[in-house]
PDB file of C-alpha atoms in Angstrom:
ATOM      1  CA  MET K 258       0.040  -0.316   0.118  1.00 53.00           C
ATOM      2  CA  THR K 259       0.977   3.298  -0.809  1.00 58.00           C
ATOM      3  CA  ARG K 260       1.165   5.719   1.772  1.00 73.00           C
ATOM      4  CA  THR K 261       2.114   9.573   2.106  1.00 90.00           C
ATOM      5  CA  HIS K 262       3.326  12.169   5.000  1.00 93.00           C
ATOM      6  CA  SER K 263       3.075  15.180   6.206  1.00 95.00           C
ATOM      7  CA  VAL K 264       4.799  17.391   8.737  1.00 97.00           C
ATOM      8  CA  ARG K 265       1.988  18.748  11.357  1.00 97.00           C
ATOM      9  CA  LEU K 266       1.735  19.746  14.445  1.00 98.00           C
ATOM     10  CA  ALA K 267       1.191  17.375  17.918  1.00 98.00           C
ATOM     11  CA  THR K 268      -1.352  17.461  20.228  1.00 97.00           C
ATOM     12  CA  GLU K 269      -2.491  15.907  23.679  1.00 96.00           C
ATOM     13  CA  ALA K 270      -3.095  12.537  21.743  1.00 97.00           C
ATOM     14  CA  ASP K 271      -0.743  12.555  20.574  1.00 98.00           C
ATOM     15  CA  PHE K 272       2.000  12.089  23.477  1.00 97.00           C
ATOM     16  CA  ASP K 273       2.263   8.703  24.198  1.00 97.00           C
ATOM     17  CA  ARG K 274       2.812   7.517  21.050  1.00 98.00           C
ATOM     18  CA  ILE K 275       6.048  10.634  21.052  1.00 98.00           C
ATOM     19  CA  VAL K 276       7.283   8.687  23.287  1.00 98.00           C
ATOM     20  CA  ASP K 277       6.626   5.238  21.589  1.00 97.00           C
ATOM     21  CA  VAL K 278       8.715   6.507  18.585  1.00 98.00           C
ATOM     22  CA  VAL K 279      11.789   8.747  20.733  1.00 98.00           C
ATOM     23  CA  VAL K 280      12.708   5.487  23.128  1.00 97.00           C
ATOM     24  CA  GLU K 281      12.834   3.477  19.830  1.00 96.00           C
ATOM     25  CA  ALA K 282      15.120   5.971  18.591  1.00 97.00           C
ATOM     26  CA  PHE K 283      17.137   6.391  21.231  1.00 97.00           C
ATOM     27  CA  LEU K 284      17.671   2.816  22.838  1.00 95.00           C
ATOM     28  CA  ARG K 285      21.376   2.731  22.065  1.00 95.00           C
ATOM     29  CA  ASP K 286      22.478   5.870  22.574  1.00 97.00           C
ATOM     30  CA  PRO K 287      25.266   6.399  24.224  1.00 97.00           C
ATOM     31  CA  VAL K 288      24.940   9.537  26.162  1.00 97.00           C
ATOM     32  CA  TYR K 289      21.129   8.407  26.773  1.00 96.00           C
ATOM     33  CA  ASN K 290      22.672   5.127  28.134  1.00 97.00           C
ATOM     34  CA  TYR K 291      25.462   6.806  30.074  1.00 97.00           C
ATOM     35  CA  PHE K 292      23.231   8.883  32.199  1.00 96.00           C
ATOM     36  CA  GLY K 293      20.964   5.898  32.865  1.00 95.00           C
ATOM     37  CA  SER K 294      24.256   4.053  33.923  1.00 94.00           C
ATOM     38  CA  LEU K 295      23.349   1.313  32.054  1.00 95.00           C
ATOM     39  CA  LYS K 296      25.737  -2.257  32.185  1.00 94.00           C
ATOM     40  CA  GLU K 297      24.762  -3.291  28.610  1.00 95.00           C
ATOM     41  CA  PHE K 298      22.732  -2.164  25.479  1.00 95.00           C
ATOM     42  CA  ILE K 299      18.422  -1.827  26.179  1.00 95.00           C
ATOM     43  CA  PRO K 300      16.921  -4.989  24.753  1.00 91.00           C
ATOM     44  CA  LYS K 301      14.562  -3.974  21.920  1.00 87.00           C
ATOM     45  CA  ASP K 302      12.227  -6.897  21.266  1.00 85.00           C
ATOM     46  CA  ARG K 303      10.670  -7.016  25.543  1.00 82.00           C
ATOM     47  CA  ASP K 304      10.008  -5.167  28.258  1.00 85.00           C
ATOM     48  CA  SER K 305      12.788  -4.366  31.275  1.00 90.00           C
ATOM     49  CA  GLN K 306      13.474  -1.842  33.867  1.00 93.00           C
ATOM     50  CA  GLU K 307      16.204  -0.149  31.803  1.00 94.00           C
ATOM     51  CA  LYS K 308      13.532   0.302  29.017  1.00 95.00           C
ATOM     52  CA  GLU K 309      10.927   2.155  31.094  1.00 95.00           C
ATOM     53  CA  HIS K 310      13.202   4.363  32.585  1.00 95.00           C
ATOM     54  CA  ARG K 311      14.910   5.113  29.639  1.00 96.00           C
ATOM     55  CA  LYS K 312       9.961   5.551  28.691  1.00 95.00           C
ATOM     56  CA  ARG K 313      10.375   8.187  31.574  1.00 95.00           C
ATOM     57  CA  TRP K 314      13.090  10.199  30.449  1.00 95.00           C
ATOM     58  CA  ALA K 315      11.251  10.268  26.986  1.00 96.00           C
ATOM     59  CA  GLN K 316       8.077  11.366  28.888  1.00 96.00           C
ATOM     60  CA  PHE K 317       9.847  13.866  31.203  1.00 94.00           C
ATOM     61  CA  LEU K 318      11.901  16.056  28.388  1.00 95.00           C
ATOM     62  CA  LEU K 319       8.342  16.189  26.291  1.00 97.00           C
ATOM     63  CA  LYS K 320       6.737  17.470  28.963  1.00 95.00           C
ATOM     64  CA  LEU K 321       9.583  20.126  29.559  1.00 94.00           C
ATOM     65  CA  CYS K 322       9.458  21.666  26.238  1.00 95.00           C
ATOM     66  CA  VAL K 323       5.783  21.550  26.285  1.00 96.00           C
ATOM     67  CA  LEU K 324       5.246  22.904  29.812  1.00 93.00           C
ATOM     68  CA  GLY K 325       8.297  25.568  28.312  1.00 91.00           C
ATOM     69  CA  GLY K 326       6.097  27.197  25.831  1.00 94.00           C
ATOM     70  CA  GLY K 327       7.854  24.628  22.952  1.00 96.00           C
ATOM     71  CA  ARG K 328       7.205  23.409  19.728  1.00 98.00           C
ATOM     72  CA  VAL K 329       6.520  19.713  18.653  1.00 99.00           C
ATOM     73  CA  THR K 330       6.147  18.946  15.116  1.00 99.00           C
ATOM     74  CA  VAL K 331       5.181  15.478  14.215  1.00 98.00           C
ATOM     75  CA  LEU K 332       5.832  13.295  10.753  1.00 98.00           C
ATOM     76  CA  VAL K 333       2.881  11.258   9.982  1.00 98.00           C
ATOM     77  CA  GLU K 334       2.441   7.993   7.451  1.00 95.00           C
ATOM     78  CA  HIS K 335      -0.811   8.230   5.721  1.00 90.00           C
ATOM     79  CA  GLY K 336      -2.553   4.829   3.858  1.00 76.00           C
ATOM     80  CA  GLU K 337      -5.607   3.864   3.086  1.00 60.00           C
ATOM     81  CA  THR K 338      -8.149   2.691   6.381  1.00 50.00           C
ATOM     82  CA  SER K 339      -8.168  -0.527   6.159  1.00 47.00           C
ATOM     83  CA  PRO K 340      -9.165  -2.660   9.576  1.00 46.00           C
ATOM     84  CA  GLU K 341      -5.058  -4.087   9.487  1.00 50.00           C
ATOM     85  CA  GLU K 342      -3.194  -0.530   9.089  1.00 55.00           C
ATOM     86  CA  GLU K 343      -3.894   2.443  10.592  1.00 62.00           C
ATOM     87  CA  SER K 344      -5.076   5.272   8.605  1.00 79.00           C
ATOM     88  CA  GLU K 345      -2.617   8.000   9.772  1.00 87.00           C
ATOM     89  CA  ARG K 346       0.487   7.004  11.686  1.00 95.00           C
ATOM     90  CA  ILE K 347       3.429   8.767  13.460  1.00 97.00           C
ATOM     91  CA  VAL K 348       6.527   7.733  12.810  1.00 98.00           C
ATOM     92  CA  GLY K 349       8.969  10.892  13.817  1.00 98.00           C
ATOM     93  CA  VAL K 350       9.130  13.588  16.454  1.00 99.00           C
ATOM     94  CA  ALA K 351      10.959  17.126  16.445  1.00 99.00           C
ATOM     95  CA  GLU K 352      11.009  19.492  20.162  1.00 98.00           C
ATOM     96  CA  TRP K 353      11.957  22.543  20.404  1.00 98.00           C
ATOM     97  CA  LEU K 354      12.421  25.334  22.439  1.00 97.00           C
ATOM     98  CA  PRO K 355      11.794  28.885  21.335  1.00 97.00           C
ATOM     99  CA  PRO K 356      14.233  31.440  21.911  1.00 96.00           C
ATOM    100  CA  ASN K 357      14.457  33.308  26.119  1.00 94.00           C
ATOM    101  CA  LYS K 358      12.947  29.917  26.287  1.00 90.00           C
ATOM    102  CA  ARG K 359      15.284  27.648  28.160  1.00 85.00           C
ATOM    103  CA  VAL K 360      13.811  25.414  31.405  1.00 79.00           C
ATOM    104  CA  ALA K 361      15.935  26.171  34.585  1.00 76.00           C
ATOM    105  CA  LEU K 362      17.036  23.929  36.618  1.00 72.00           C
ATOM    106  CA  TRP K 363      16.028  26.814  39.932  1.00 74.00           C
ATOM    107  CA  ARG K 364      12.719  25.894  38.137  1.00 80.00           C
ATOM    108  CA  VAL K 365      11.264  23.422  40.724  1.00 84.00           C
ATOM    109  CA  ARG K 366       8.155  23.813  40.126  1.00 89.00           C
ATOM    110  CA  THR K 367       8.204  23.515  36.743  1.00 88.00           C
ATOM    111  CA  MET K 368      10.672  20.437  37.258  1.00 88.00           C
ATOM    112  CA  VAL K 369       8.520  18.541  39.615  1.00 92.00           C
ATOM    113  CA  LYS K 370       5.269  19.632  37.009  1.00 92.00           C
ATOM    114  CA  ALA K 371       7.566  17.942  33.811  1.00 89.00           C
ATOM    115  CA  GLY K 372       8.531  14.123  36.265  1.00 89.00           C
ATOM    116  CA  ILE K 373      11.634  15.041  38.187  1.00 90.00           C
ATOM    117  CA  ILE K 374      11.131  12.356  41.082  1.00 93.00           C
ATOM    118  CA  VAL K 375      10.277  10.398  38.452  1.00 93.00           C
ATOM    119  CA  MET K 376      13.567  10.341  36.966  1.00 91.00           C
ATOM    120  CA  LEU K 377      15.315  11.016  40.382  1.00 91.00           C
ATOM    121  CA  ARG K 378      13.310   6.982  41.368  1.00 92.00           C
ATOM    122  CA  ALA K 379      14.465   5.758  38.172  1.00 92.00           C
ATOM    123  CA  TRP K 380      18.032   7.098  37.682  1.00 92.00           C
ATOM    124  CA  GLY K 381      19.201   8.294  40.986  1.00 92.00           C
ATOM    125  CA  LEU K 382      20.815  11.297  41.968  1.00 91.00           C
ATOM    126  CA  PRO K 383      24.356  10.383  40.031  1.00 91.00           C
ATOM    127  CA  GLY K 384      22.026   9.880  36.799  1.00 92.00           C
ATOM    128  CA  LEU K 385      20.134  13.316  37.257  1.00 89.00           C
ATOM    129  CA  LEU K 386      23.940  15.369  38.385  1.00 91.00           C
ATOM    130  CA  ARG K 387      25.011  13.670  35.155  1.00 94.00           C
ATOM    131  CA  CYS K 388      22.107  14.891  33.473  1.00 90.00           C
ATOM    132  CA  GLY K 389      21.133  18.137  34.734  1.00 84.00           C
ATOM    133  CA  PHE K 390      25.151  19.719  35.594  1.00 86.00           C
ATOM    134  CA  GLU K 391      27.484  17.407  33.859  1.00 92.00           C
ATOM    135  CA  TRP K 392      25.672  17.391  30.957  1.00 92.00           C
ATOM    136  CA  MET K 393      24.354  21.382  30.564  1.00 89.00           C
ATOM    137  CA  ASP K 394      26.691  22.482  31.842  1.00 89.00           C
ATOM    138  CA  SER K 395      29.406  21.133  29.501  1.00 92.00           C
ATOM    139  CA  THR K 396      27.353  21.537  26.265  1.00 94.00           C
ATOM    140  CA  GLU K 397      26.060  25.407  27.072  1.00 93.00           C
ATOM    141  CA  GLN K 398      29.590  26.690  27.932  1.00 94.00           C
ATOM    142  CA  THR K 399      31.146  25.477  24.824  1.00 96.00           C
ATOM    143  CA  MET K 400      27.444  26.898  22.937  1.00 96.00           C
ATOM    144  CA  LEU K 401      28.336  29.986  25.038  1.00 96.00           C
ATOM    145  CA  LYS K 402      31.885  30.680  24.403  1.00 96.00           C
ATOM    146  CA  ALA K 403      31.294  29.961  20.522  1.00 96.00           C
ATOM    147  CA  PHE K 404      28.380  32.830  20.114  1.00 96.00           C
ATOM    148  CA  GLN K 405      31.036  34.847  21.762  1.00 96.00           C
ATOM    149  CA  LYS K 406      34.086  34.538  19.865  1.00 95.00           C
ATOM    150  CA  ARG K 407      31.498  34.928  16.538  1.00 94.00           C
ATOM    151  CA  ASN K 408      29.732  37.443  17.973  1.00 94.00           C
ATOM    152  CA  LEU K 409      26.490  35.635  17.424  1.00 94.00           C
ATOM    153  CA  GLY K 410      24.322  37.158  21.020  1.00 94.00           C
ATOM    154  CA  LYS K 411      22.840  34.453  23.233  1.00 95.00           C
ATOM    155  CA  PRO K 412      22.580  31.060  22.163  1.00 96.00           C
ATOM    156  CA  GLU K 413      19.354  31.267  24.548  1.00 95.00           C
ATOM    157  CA  ALA K 414      17.743  33.646  21.555  1.00 96.00           C
ATOM    158  CA  THR K 415      18.183  30.587  19.799  1.00 98.00           C
ATOM    159  CA  TRP K 416      15.681  28.051  18.626  1.00 98.00           C
ATOM    160  CA  HIS K 417      16.938  25.298  20.414  1.00 98.00           C
ATOM    161  CA  LEU K 418      15.692  20.935  19.764  1.00 98.00           C
ATOM    162  CA  LEU K 419      15.392  18.882  22.198  1.00 96.00           C
ATOM    163  CA  GLN K 420      14.869  15.707  20.940  1.00 96.00           C
ATOM    164  CA  ILE K 421      13.913  15.194  17.609  1.00 98.00           C
ATOM    165  CA  ALA K 422      13.185  10.812  16.631  1.00 98.00           C
ATOM    166  CA  VAL K 423      12.680   8.874  13.581  1.00 98.00           C
ATOM    167  CA  LEU K 424      11.568   5.111  13.705  1.00 97.00           C
ATOM    168  CA  PRO K 425      14.581   3.313  13.383  1.00 96.00           C
ATOM    169  CA  GLU K 426      11.939   1.116  10.877  1.00 95.00           C
ATOM    170  CA  CYS K 427      11.680   4.493   8.340  1.00 96.00           C
ATOM    171  CA  GLN K 428      14.818   6.056   8.735  1.00 95.00           C
ATOM    172  CA  GLY K 429      16.969   6.678   5.546  1.00 93.00           C
ATOM    173  CA  LYS K 430      13.358   8.040   3.748  1.00 94.00           C
ATOM    174  CA  GLY K 431      14.253  12.066   4.359  1.00 95.00           C
ATOM    175  CA  TYR K 432      11.937  12.038   7.341  1.00 98.00           C
ATOM    176  CA  MET K 433      14.116  13.417   9.873  1.00 97.00           C
ATOM    177  CA  SER K 434      15.187  16.575   6.524  1.00 97.00           C
ATOM    178  CA  LYS K 435      11.455  17.100   6.325  1.00 98.00           C
ATOM    179  CA  LEU K 436      10.932  18.254  10.398  1.00 98.00           C
ATOM    180  CA  PHE K 437      13.653  20.444  10.208  1.00 98.00           C
ATOM    181  CA  ARG K 438      12.870  21.937   6.812  1.00 98.00           C
ATOM    182  CA  GLU K 439       9.220  22.484   8.553  1.00 98.00           C
ATOM    183  CA  ALA K 440      10.754  24.135  11.925  1.00 98.00           C
ATOM    184  CA  PHE K 441      12.863  26.689   9.031  1.00 98.00           C
ATOM    185  CA  ASP K 442      10.329  27.359   7.704  1.00 97.00           C
ATOM    186  CA  HIS K 443       8.301  28.692  10.411  1.00 98.00           C
ATOM    187  CA  ALA K 444      11.200  30.863  11.376  1.00 97.00           C
ATOM    188  CA  PRO K 445      13.011  31.465   8.580  1.00 96.00           C
ATOM    189  CA  ASP K 446      14.951  34.487  10.467  1.00 95.00           C
ATOM    190  CA  ALA K 447      16.237  32.402  13.453  1.00 97.00           C
ATOM    191  CA  ILE K 448      19.871  30.594  14.224  1.00 98.00           C
ATOM    192  CA  PHE K 449      19.230  27.100  15.202  1.00 98.00           C
ATOM    193  CA  THR K 450      20.810  25.051  17.978  1.00 98.00           C
ATOM    194  CA  LEU K 451      21.039  21.636  18.997  1.00 98.00           C
ATOM    195  CA  GLU K 452      23.327  19.154  20.729  1.00 97.00           C
ATOM    196  CA  ALA K 453      24.034  15.878  19.085  1.00 98.00           C
ATOM    197  CA  THR K 454      24.783  12.322  20.872  1.00 97.00           C
ATOM    198  CA  THR K 455      26.538  10.149  18.136  1.00 97.00           C
ATOM    199  CA  ALA K 456      29.070  10.902  15.692  1.00 96.00           C
ATOM    200  CA  GLY K 457      26.182   9.399  13.202  1.00 96.00           C
ATOM    201  CA  SER K 458      23.909  12.590  14.022  1.00 97.00           C
ATOM    202  CA  ARG K 459      26.370  14.709  13.662  1.00 98.00           C
ATOM    203  CA  ASP K 460      26.804  13.955  10.535  1.00 97.00           C
ATOM    204  CA  LYS K 461      23.221  13.649   9.697  1.00 97.00           C
ATOM    205  CA  TYR K 462      22.469  17.330  11.148  1.00 98.00           C
ATOM    206  CA  ALA K 463      25.239  18.926   8.914  1.00 98.00           C
ATOM    207  CA  HIS K 464      24.297  17.907   5.788  1.00 97.00           C
ATOM    208  CA  ILE K 465      20.809  19.601   6.945  1.00 96.00           C
ATOM    209  CA  GLY K 466      22.741  22.881   7.291  1.00 97.00           C
ATOM    210  CA  PHE K 467      24.457  22.973  11.394  1.00 98.00           C
ATOM    211  CA  GLU K 468      27.851  22.933  11.993  1.00 97.00           C
ATOM    212  CA  GLY K 469      29.985  21.562  15.195  1.00 97.00           C
ATOM    213  CA  ILE K 470      31.131  24.029  17.416  1.00 95.00           C
ATOM    214  CA  GLY K 471      33.114  21.680  19.839  1.00 94.00           C
ATOM    215  CA  VAL K 472      32.972  18.506  21.891  1.00 96.00           C
ATOM    216  CA  VAL K 473      31.906  17.646  24.948  1.00 96.00           C
ATOM    217  CA  THR K 474      33.390  14.631  26.712  1.00 97.00           C
ATOM    218  CA  LEU K 475      30.944  13.053  29.373  1.00 97.00           C
ATOM    219  CA  GLY K 476      31.891  10.331  31.807  1.00 96.00           C
ATOM    220  CA  LYS K 477      35.656  10.121  31.730  1.00 96.00           C
ATOM    221  CA  GLY K 478      37.539   7.994  33.671  1.00 96.00           C
ATOM    222  CA  LYS K 479      33.309   6.630  34.013  1.00 95.00           C
ATOM    223  CA  SER K 480      32.106   5.195  30.855  1.00 97.00           C
ATOM    224  CA  ASP K 481      32.540   3.081  27.674  1.00 98.00           C
ATOM    225  CA  THR K 482      32.308   5.162  24.098  1.00 97.00           C
ATOM    226  CA  ASP K 483      28.511   3.084  23.712  1.00 98.00           C
ATOM    227  CA  GLY K 484      28.211   5.101  27.378  1.00 97.00           C
ATOM    228  CA  PHE K 485      28.353   1.781  30.043  1.00 97.00           C
ATOM    229  CA  LYS K 486      30.106   1.373  32.960  1.00 95.00           C
ATOM    230  CA  ALA K 487      33.333   1.403  32.106  1.00 96.00           C
ATOM    231  CA  LYS K 488      37.112   1.259  33.897  1.00 94.00           C
ATOM    232  CA  GLY K 489      40.793   2.172  32.997  1.00 95.00           C
ATOM    233  CA  GLU K 490      41.665   2.552  29.917  1.00 95.00           C
ATOM    234  CA  SER K 491      37.979   1.830  27.921  1.00 96.00           C
ATOM    235  CA  ALA K 492      36.347   4.425  29.973  1.00 97.00           C
ATOM    236  CA  VAL K 493      36.896   7.300  28.006  1.00 98.00           C
ATOM    237  CA  GLY K 494      33.659   8.597  27.797  1.00 97.00           C
ATOM    238  CA  VAL K 495      30.802   9.656  25.402  1.00 97.00           C
ATOM    239  CA  ASP K 496      31.271  12.598  23.248  1.00 97.00           C
ATOM    240  CA  ALA K 497      28.464  14.912  22.374  1.00 97.00           C
ATOM    241  CA  TYR K 498      28.662  17.659  19.312  1.00 97.00           C
ATOM    242  CA  PRO K 499      27.317  21.036  20.269  1.00 98.00           C
ATOM    243  CA  MET K 500      25.697  22.647  16.537  1.00 98.00           C
ATOM    244  CA  VAL K 501      24.357  26.077  15.394  1.00 98.00           C
ATOM    245  CA  LYS K 502      22.734  26.190  12.255  1.00 98.00           C
ATOM    246  CA  LEU K 503      23.196  30.320  11.247  1.00 95.00           C
ATOM    247  CA  VAL K 504      21.048  32.727   8.829  1.00 87.00           C
ATOM    248  CA  LYS K 505      21.879  32.460   4.961  1.00 76.00           C
TER     249      LYS K 505
END
């Protein structure tokens, strides 16, 4: 059956499906593995505590985006209605925070509403320190220095990507590019920023027009390149890549 596709704004009714898409897309992500203090990859074909924790993380970021006044778009595939197949299927999502809408850690009420207590129970204090301070502080400082050096203003004044995800079986169809293009069309005169969590995603974003402005290494001495607990020579940490797309 031939399917068409389109990008639209997400509704609250889409949230559960959005979380499922994000979990599947980021199941092997090294930075998220590091946040969760994992020792091995999360199994795709069965439920596990670690998979549930990854789901809670996806829910937390989505709620944080919505509570912060963010813009969430979904890419949907359309097909003919039949008893066996959905007429519309969400296969991709992008979560954006508008300029000057960053959600600071000290905004306790917002953090609690987003589910920070649930994340504390899931990952413990070490996990929250890794994503809330080690990750955020390092990437924000890298971004700030790059912006100051190039007289680009403040990083907070950009459209910032919290997450973008496409189901693994739908990757390679140009869906991620379509999600980005929709955002660029929505704010044609804006600067966009993001952090790539793998070298592969970094290269894909570069193809769309983003440029790297540094490398942030997390977990050096504590994790290997997959984000798993490690010691000794293999504990080189995981790399993340702050990136920016300027106005042309």
